[in-house]
Amino acid sequence: MNLESILFTQGFGSRRQCRATIAEGRVEIDGAICDEPNAEFSTDALTFYVDGTPWAYHERAYLLLNKPAGYECSREPQHHLSVFSLLPAPFTARGVQCVGRLDQDTTGLLLLSDDGQFVHALTAPRRKVPKTYVATTRHPLDDTQLAALRDGVLLHGEAQPVVAVDARARSANVLELTVLEGKYHQVKRMVAAAGNRVEALHRERIGGLTLPETLVEGKWQWLNATDLASLQGR
Ligand code: URA
């Protein structure tokens, strides 16, 4: 692939901007500046540098972010910062989107991608991908609440009760809840319907993928082949 196309596909602006960036001598590849937009390179395991910052070529972007509280899953946030402000700008330019949304005050595992099929496969209601949340509750949990969550609670505006595939107390005020849907404020509404209240919410797992303990809040990483397989295999 030529260098202009490499920069373009990775989100470094319009083709004109990519050509200018290259012609200005700002791109280094294989240890040397390359100012020729038509120069050809193999994209296999390719890392190039723009203004000294390394960039690993990925045909499609599959990312995992440890979302902090106070960030909205929107490019145009209403009241808080955007999760996209935690990512390098080229991701926004190449159309990376959130795989489902977390509330601004929810923390934890957020996937992002520019692969529409991948986003659909994980968010379409009929795919029923399990998502595990850890909720800190205002009141101590009891067996009646846990049973109600497992048996199904009726949420306002929903025709059918919504069931947690798993609901267990990790401690008096810490609930682990796994649901298959991604409805608006789903966990908070379910917990409220069961007679308690969510004070803090954290997403720990999607399918078979757990938020890595090593990933600091506010930081992102590429999903590797094992991560992608664990999402699909659950
Ligand atoms: N359920 C909620 O209530 N909020 C989230 O952010 C995710 C699931």
PDB file of C-alpha atoms and ligand atoms in Angstrom, residues 101-103 106 133 185-188 201, ligand 1:
ATOM      1  CA  ARG A 101     -23.117   2.948  25.554  1.00  0.00           C
ATOM      2  CA  LEU A 102     -22.291   3.334  29.200  1.00  0.00           C
ATOM      3  CA  ASP A 103     -23.823   6.138  31.266  1.00  0.00           C
ATOM      4  CA  THR A 106     -20.574   4.198  34.783  1.00  0.00           C
ATOM      5  CA  TYR A 133     -21.768  -5.325  35.898  1.00  0.00           C
ATOM      6  CA  HIS A 185     -30.111   2.656  32.191  1.00  0.00           C
ATOM      7  CA  GLN A 186     -30.941  -1.047  32.342  1.00  0.00           C
ATOM      8  CA  VAL A 187     -29.044  -2.041  35.462  1.00  0.00           C
ATOM      9  CA  LYS A 188     -30.060   1.047  37.432  1.00  0.00           C
ATOM     10  CA  LEU A 201     -21.786   1.019  38.464  1.00  0.00           C
TER      11      LEU A 201
HETATM   12  N1  URA B   1     -26.987  -0.130  32.904  1.00  0.00           N
HETATM   13  C1  URA B   1     -27.059   1.115  33.400  1.00  0.00           C
HETATM   14  O1  URA B   1     -27.965   1.438  34.140  1.00  0.00           O
HETATM   15  N2  URA B   1     -26.089   1.994  33.046  1.00  0.00           N
HETATM   16  C2  URA B   1     -25.041   1.674  32.254  1.00  0.00           C
HETATM   17  O2  URA B   1     -24.177   2.511  31.989  1.00  0.00           O
HETATM   18  C3  URA B   1     -24.975   0.359  31.754  1.00  0.00           C
HETATM   19  C4  URA B   1     -25.965  -0.518  32.092  1.00  0.00           C
END
